Amino acid sequence: MAEEIAVRVADGYFPVETLGPGRRLALWFQGCALACPGCMSRHTWDPAGGRGATVGELLRLWEAALERGAEGLTVSGGEPLAQPLALAALLRGAGRLRERAGGTADLLVYTGHEPGEVPGEVWRALAGADAVVTGRFRVAEPTDLVWRGSANQRLVPRTPLGTRRYGPHLARTYPPGPRVSLRADGTGTGTGTGTETGTGTGTGTRVYGVPARGELRRLERGLAARGLRLTDPSWRP
Ligand code: SF4
């Protein structure tokens, strides 16, 4: 059964508004061997980290998010293609639930890989995605293009829905202001996966989005000025 396929995840949250258009369920897969210098999510690198889940469990989060008006699902990481069976099953199931809910919510996947860099059967795990963002994060190549972390990364619509949803954004740049949102455990109202593997402090502060160059340092300074110190930020080696 596809729903019983095991998957390791770092986090899951709804609503996230910084990783694709609209209010989205974001799921972060655990495990990434690409080790991009400057990665903001080093806590997702260890394939044994995060927590174990099943595809069915993630699909139930998606179903609940759709009932609450989710406009899309973003799968990030970590490296989703490091768990291709789970990713393919998740996208297939999410597509079915999306159709049942009216068919307008899109499925976006972030991968650090480029086409041709992984075996075809691994890349085919993206078959159910309406759009993908591909390529390593390169800290020396900043970009203002929305939802991309560095200038080499490409946002590629793969379906008619993906073209409708992402076509208007391919060349759009961020407006001035923050590109990430912050959530402290216990204050969110969304559907979490319950993992304690966060992106910030021991109290489980999470940073969601694609930061501009220097934005995380500014965020740390701003929090420190308000008496909040990040004790173990996931972007520190
Ligand atoms: S930026 Fe993405 S692809 Fe690169 S190391 Fe971090 S999680 Fe992996």
mmCIF file of C-alpha atoms and ligand atoms in Angstrom:
data_model
loop_
_atom_site.group_PDB
_atom_site.id
_atom_site.type_symbol
_atom_site.label_atom_id
_atom_site.label_comp_id
_atom_site.label_asym_id
_atom_site.label_seq_id
_atom_site.Cartn_x
_atom_site.Cartn_y
_atom_site.Cartn_z
ATOM 1 C CA MET A 1 0.000 0.000 0.000
ATOM 2 C CA ALA A 2 1.399 3.370 -1.038
ATOM 3 C CA GLU A 3 0.062 4.989 2.113
ATOM 4 C CA GLU A 4 2.201 2.684 4.246
ATOM 5 C CA ILE A 5 5.476 3.765 2.625
ATOM 6 C CA ALA A 6 7.820 5.082 5.299
ATOM 7 C CA VAL A 7 9.224 8.590 5.039
ATOM 8 C CA ARG A 8 11.467 10.652 7.300
ATOM 9 C CA VAL A 9 10.399 14.236 7.741
ATOM 10 C CA ALA A 10 11.914 17.264 9.443
ATOM 11 C CA ASP A 11 8.779 19.354 9.755
ATOM 12 C CA GLY A 12 5.345 20.101 8.389
ATOM 13 C CA TYR A 13 3.210 23.167 8.757
ATOM 14 C CA PHE A 14 0.097 24.887 7.468
ATOM 15 C CA PRO A 15 -0.258 27.704 6.570
ATOM 16 C CA VAL A 16 3.066 28.757 5.078
ATOM 17 C CA GLU A 17 2.940 31.746 2.704
ATOM 18 C CA THR A 18 6.601 32.074 1.772
ATOM 19 C CA LEU A 19 7.204 28.928 -0.315
ATOM 20 C CA GLY A 20 4.974 29.303 -3.358
ATOM 21 C CA PRO A 21 1.725 31.112 -4.129
ATOM 22 C CA GLY A 22 -0.990 31.354 -1.524
ATOM 23 C CA ARG A 23 -1.479 29.602 1.802
ATOM 24 C CA ARG A 24 0.254 26.254 1.607
ATOM 25 C CA LEU A 25 0.997 23.096 3.486
ATOM 26 C CA ALA A 26 4.793 22.804 3.596
ATOM 27 C CA LEU A 27 6.453 19.441 4.241
ATOM 28 C CA TRP A 28 10.192 19.163 4.765
ATOM 29 C CA PHE A 29 11.733 15.776 3.988
ATOM 30 C CA GLN A 30 14.637 14.718 6.179
ATOM 31 C CA GLY A 31 18.035 13.868 4.711
ATOM 32 C CA CYS A 32 20.267 15.689 2.240
ATOM 33 C CA ALA A 33 23.742 14.680 1.088
ATOM 34 C CA LEU A 34 24.331 17.752 -1.091
ATOM 35 C CA ALA A 35 25.780 19.893 1.720
ATOM 36 C CA CYS A 36 25.470 23.280 0.017
ATOM 37 C CA PRO A 37 27.653 25.866 1.806
ATOM 38 C CA GLY A 38 25.312 28.410 3.388
ATOM 39 C CA CYS A 39 22.350 25.987 3.642
ATOM 40 C CA MET A 40 19.820 27.342 6.153
ATOM 41 C CA SER A 41 18.530 23.857 6.985
ATOM 42 C CA ARG A 42 21.516 21.859 8.141
ATOM 43 C CA HIS A 43 19.268 20.091 10.649
ATOM 44 C CA THR A 44 17.679 18.307 7.689
ATOM 45 C CA TRP A 45 20.938 16.783 6.412
ATOM 46 C CA ASP A 46 21.122 13.695 8.621
ATOM 47 C CA PRO A 47 19.022 10.967 6.954
ATOM 48 C CA ALA A 48 18.434 9.411 10.371
ATOM 49 C CA GLY A 49 17.296 12.697 11.922
ATOM 50 C CA GLY A 50 13.843 14.211 12.028
ATOM 51 C CA ARG A 51 11.168 11.637 12.669
ATOM 52 C CA GLY A 52 9.586 8.698 10.941
ATOM 53 C CA ALA A 53 6.163 9.005 9.330
ATOM 54 C CA THR A 54 4.175 7.327 6.573
ATOM 55 C CA VAL A 55 2.946 8.737 3.306
ATOM 56 C CA GLY A 56 -0.600 8.185 4.562
ATOM 57 C CA GLU A 57 0.097 10.392 7.563
ATOM 58 C CA LEU A 58 1.369 13.206 5.327
ATOM 59 C CA LEU A 59 -1.651 12.813 3.065
ATOM 60 C CA ARG A 60 -3.935 13.248 6.044
ATOM 61 C CA LEU A 61 -2.163 16.542 6.786
ATOM 62 C CA TRP A 62 -2.758 17.557 3.179
ATOM 63 C CA GLU A 63 -6.411 16.574 3.344
ATOM 64 C CA ALA A 64 -6.838 18.640 6.525
ATOM 65 C CA ALA A 65 -5.026 21.585 4.924
ATOM 66 C CA LEU A 66 -7.288 21.399 1.847
ATOM 67 C CA GLU A 67 -10.319 21.466 4.104
ATOM 68 C CA ARG A 68 -8.901 24.661 5.594
ATOM 69 C CA GLY A 69 -8.455 26.258 2.173
ATOM 70 C CA ALA A 70 -4.871 25.322 1.257
ATOM 71 C CA GLU A 71 -3.896 26.700 -2.142
ATOM 72 C CA GLY A 72 -0.915 24.428 -2.577
ATOM 73 C CA LEU A 73 1.511 21.865 -1.209
ATOM 74 C CA THR A 74 5.244 22.557 -1.082
ATOM 75 C CA VAL A 75 7.635 19.660 -0.548
ATOM 76 C CA SER A 76 11.100 20.768 0.436
ATOM 77 C CA GLY A 77 13.872 19.501 2.624
ATOM 78 C CA GLY A 78 16.333 18.120 3.007
ATOM 79 C CA GLU A 79 16.323 16.534 -0.403
ATOM 80 C CA PRO A 80 12.959 15.066 -1.404
ATOM 81 C CA LEU A 81 14.536 12.992 -4.197
ATOM 82 C CA ALA A 82 16.564 11.130 -1.573
ATOM 83 C CA GLN A 83 13.283 9.354 -0.740
ATOM 84 C CA PRO A 84 11.888 8.855 -4.247
ATOM 85 C CA LEU A 85 9.349 6.143 -3.481
ATOM 86 C CA ALA A 86 7.776 8.206 -0.720
ATOM 87 C CA LEU A 87 7.869 11.387 -2.783
ATOM 88 C CA ALA A 88 6.200 9.742 -5.787
ATOM 89 C CA ALA A 89 3.489 8.195 -3.617
ATOM 90 C CA LEU A 90 2.926 11.451 -1.762
ATOM 91 C CA LEU A 91 2.525 13.427 -4.985
ATOM 92 C CA ARG A 92 0.182 10.829 -6.494
ATOM 93 C CA GLY A 93 -1.980 10.781 -3.393
ATOM 94 C CA ALA A 94 -1.887 14.560 -2.999
ATOM 95 C CA GLY A 95 -2.978 14.954 -6.623
ATOM 96 C CA ARG A 96 -5.966 12.652 -6.066
ATOM 97 C CA LEU A 97 -7.029 14.550 -2.944
ATOM 98 C CA ARG A 98 -6.560 17.851 -4.751
ATOM 99 C CA GLU A 99 -8.869 16.731 -7.585
ATOM 100 C CA ARG A 100 -11.477 15.682 -5.071
ATOM 101 C CA ALA A 101 -11.227 19.142 -3.471
ATOM 102 C CA GLY A 102 -11.796 21.042 -6.728
ATOM 103 C CA GLY A 103 -8.475 20.738 -8.520
ATOM 104 C CA THR A 104 -6.984 24.206 -8.055
ATOM 105 C CA ALA A 105 -4.285 23.618 -5.428
ATOM 106 C CA ASP A 106 -0.829 23.070 -6.919
ATOM 107 C CA LEU A 107 2.013 20.752 -5.930
ATOM 108 C CA LEU A 108 5.519 22.298 -5.816
ATOM 109 C CA VAL A 109 8.748 20.403 -5.066
ATOM 110 C CA TYR A 110 12.176 21.817 -4.248
ATOM 111 C CA THR A 111 15.133 19.659 -5.235
ATOM 112 C CA GLY A 112 18.823 20.491 -5.087
ATOM 113 C CA HIS A 113 19.383 18.261 -8.118
ATOM 114 C CA GLU A 114 19.402 19.192 -11.783
ATOM 115 C CA PRO A 115 17.709 17.098 -14.476
ATOM 116 C CA GLY A 116 20.073 14.354 -15.607
ATOM 117 C CA GLU A 117 22.001 14.347 -12.358
ATOM 118 C CA VAL A 118 20.084 11.458 -10.837
ATOM 119 C CA PRO A 119 18.889 8.196 -12.462
ATOM 120 C CA GLY A 120 15.728 8.516 -14.530
ATOM 121 C CA GLU A 121 13.702 6.392 -12.140
ATOM 122 C CA VAL A 122 14.577 8.796 -9.313
ATOM 123 C CA TRP A 123 13.720 11.908 -11.338
ATOM 124 C CA ARG A 124 10.393 10.311 -12.264
ATOM 125 C CA ALA A 125 9.374 10.669 -8.625
ATOM 126 C CA LEU A 126 8.603 14.280 -9.598
ATOM 127 C CA ALA A 127 5.982 13.124 -12.135
ATOM 128 C CA GLY A 128 3.103 14.360 -9.983
ATOM 129 C CA ALA A 129 4.559 17.826 -9.356
ATOM 130 C CA ASP A 130 2.963 20.843 -11.038
ATOM 131 C CA ALA A 131 6.193 22.790 -10.670
ATOM 132 C CA VAL A 132 9.721 22.210 -9.415
ATOM 133 C CA VAL A 133 12.556 24.408 -8.222
ATOM 134 C CA THR A 134 15.818 22.734 -9.219
ATOM 135 C CA GLY A 135 19.488 23.180 -8.415
ATOM 136 C CA ARG A 136 21.842 23.602 -5.475
ATOM 137 C CA PHE A 137 21.718 26.624 -3.258
ATOM 138 C CA ARG A 138 24.786 28.722 -4.111
ATOM 139 C CA VAL A 139 25.421 31.319 -1.465
ATOM 140 C CA ALA A 140 27.634 33.395 -3.777
ATOM 141 C CA GLU A 141 24.858 33.792 -6.374
ATOM 142 C CA PRO A 142 21.992 35.653 -4.671
ATOM 143 C CA THR A 143 18.790 36.385 -6.537
ATOM 144 C CA ASP A 144 15.697 38.513 -6.067
ATOM 145 C CA LEU A 145 13.502 36.092 -8.040
ATOM 146 C CA VAL A 146 10.658 34.853 -5.901
ATOM 147 C CA TRP A 147 10.936 31.431 -4.221
ATOM 148 C CA ARG A 148 14.483 30.823 -5.481
ATOM 149 C CA GLY A 149 17.455 30.941 -3.150
ATOM 150 C CA SER A 150 20.182 31.550 -5.711
ATOM 151 C CA ALA A 151 20.385 32.714 -9.304
ATOM 152 C CA ASN A 152 21.217 29.262 -10.697
ATOM 153 C CA GLN A 153 18.013 27.725 -9.371
ATOM 154 C CA ARG A 154 15.221 27.299 -11.889
ATOM 155 C CA LEU A 155 11.474 27.396 -11.292
ATOM 156 C CA VAL A 156 9.939 25.077 -13.885
ATOM 157 C CA PRO A 157 6.192 24.547 -14.366
ATOM 158 C CA ARG A 158 5.481 20.975 -15.468
ATOM 159 C CA THR A 159 1.702 20.843 -15.941
ATOM 160 C CA PRO A 160 -1.013 23.184 -17.272
ATOM 161 C CA LEU A 161 -1.961 23.958 -13.657
ATOM 162 C CA GLY A 162 1.686 24.648 -12.861
ATOM 163 C CA THR A 163 1.933 27.003 -15.845
ATOM 164 C CA ARG A 164 -1.184 28.883 -14.732
ATOM 165 C CA ARG A 165 0.011 29.141 -11.147
ATOM 166 C CA TYR A 166 3.708 29.846 -11.696
ATOM 167 C CA GLY A 167 3.906 31.398 -15.176
ATOM 168 C CA PRO A 168 3.121 34.903 -13.830
ATOM 169 C CA HIS A 169 5.854 34.523 -11.211
ATOM 170 C CA LEU A 170 8.778 33.217 -13.251
ATOM 171 C CA ALA A 171 10.382 36.653 -13.612
ATOM 172 C CA ARG A 172 8.784 38.293 -10.586
ATOM 173 C CA THR A 173 11.094 39.613 -7.907
ATOM 174 C CA TYR A 174 10.522 39.992 -4.188
ATOM 175 C CA PRO A 175 9.196 43.318 -2.967
ATOM 176 C CA PRO A 176 11.305 45.043 -0.293
ATOM 177 C CA GLY A 177 10.895 43.532 3.154
ATOM 178 C CA PRO A 178 11.209 40.156 4.846
ATOM 179 C CA ARG A 179 11.132 37.021 2.723
ATOM 180 C CA VAL A 180 10.803 34.591 5.605
ATOM 181 C CA SER A 181 8.251 34.099 8.332
ATOM 182 C CA LEU A 182 8.964 33.083 11.887
ATOM 183 C CA ARG A 183 7.028 30.660 14.059
ATOM 184 C CA ALA A 184 7.667 29.784 17.671
ATOM 185 C CA ASP A 185 6.380 26.438 18.934
ATOM 186 C CA GLY A 186 3.051 26.681 20.655
ATOM 187 C CA THR A 187 2.075 29.899 18.918
ATOM 188 C CA GLY A 188 1.140 28.484 15.541
ATOM 189 C CA THR A 189 -2.401 27.529 14.671
ATOM 190 C CA GLY A 190 -1.518 25.174 11.875
ATOM 191 C CA THR A 191 -1.202 21.460 11.394
ATOM 192 C CA GLY A 192 2.236 20.377 12.514
ATOM 193 C CA THR A 193 3.826 16.963 12.239
ATOM 194 C CA GLY A 194 4.900 17.228 15.835
ATOM 195 C CA THR A 195 8.629 17.033 15.187
ATOM 196 C CA GLU A 196 10.874 18.923 17.546
ATOM 197 C CA THR A 197 13.482 19.335 14.839
ATOM 198 C CA GLY A 198 13.232 23.052 14.283
ATOM 199 C CA THR A 199 15.082 25.725 12.426
ATOM 200 C CA GLY A 200 16.104 27.813 15.379
ATOM 201 C CA THR A 201 16.175 27.791 19.142
ATOM 202 C CA GLY A 202 15.736 25.148 21.775
ATOM 203 C CA THR A 203 12.161 26.327 22.092
ATOM 204 C CA GLY A 204 11.631 25.224 18.493
ATOM 205 C CA THR A 205 11.501 28.486 16.580
ATOM 206 C CA ARG A 206 11.063 27.864 12.864
ATOM 207 C CA VAL A 207 12.040 30.079 9.957
ATOM 208 C CA TYR A 208 9.959 29.433 6.836
ATOM 209 C CA GLY A 209 10.843 30.794 3.420
ATOM 210 C CA VAL A 210 13.755 31.645 1.159
ATOM 211 C CA PRO A 211 15.851 34.331 2.840
ATOM 212 C CA ALA A 212 17.666 37.134 1.071
ATOM 213 C CA ARG A 213 21.406 37.331 1.469
ATOM 214 C CA GLY A 214 22.124 38.490 5.029
ATOM 215 C CA GLU A 215 18.468 38.219 6.090
ATOM 216 C CA LEU A 216 19.094 35.492 8.660
ATOM 217 C CA ARG A 217 21.882 37.520 10.268
ATOM 218 C CA ARG A 218 19.559 40.535 10.381
ATOM 219 C CA LEU A 219 16.851 38.351 11.869
ATOM 220 C CA GLU A 220 19.216 37.149 14.601
ATOM 221 C CA ARG A 221 20.264 40.714 15.392
ATOM 222 C CA GLY A 222 16.647 41.887 15.473
ATOM 223 C CA LEU A 223 15.665 39.096 17.847
ATOM 224 C CA ALA A 224 18.697 39.760 20.035
ATOM 225 C CA ALA A 225 17.695 43.423 20.256
ATOM 226 C CA ARG A 226 14.376 42.211 21.703
ATOM 227 C CA GLY A 227 16.128 39.931 24.173
ATOM 228 C CA LEU A 228 15.668 36.698 22.195
ATOM 229 C CA ARG A 229 18.806 34.717 21.517
ATOM 230 C CA LEU A 230 18.889 31.876 19.011
ATOM 231 C CA THR A 231 20.873 29.124 20.688
ATOM 232 C CA ASP A 232 21.392 26.651 17.872
ATOM 233 C CA PRO A 233 20.416 28.114 14.518
ATOM 234 C CA SER A 234 20.285 25.496 11.791
ATOM 235 C CA TRP A 235 22.216 27.681 9.357
ATOM 236 C CA ARG A 236 25.369 27.564 11.542
ATOM 237 C CA PRO A 237 27.957 24.853 10.765
HETATM 238 S S1 SF4 B 1 20.230 24.008 0.407
HETATM 239 FE FE1 SF4 B 1 18.829 22.280 0.057
HETATM 240 S S2 SF4 B 1 19.992 20.953 -1.351
HETATM 241 FE FE2 SF4 B 1 21.485 22.322 -0.421
HETATM 242 S S3 SF4 B 1 22.267 21.234 1.411
HETATM 243 FE FE3 SF4 B 1 20.539 22.523 2.080
HETATM 244 S S4 SF4 B 1 18.776 21.136 2.037
HETATM 245 FE FE4 SF4 B 1 20.373 20.203 0.758
#
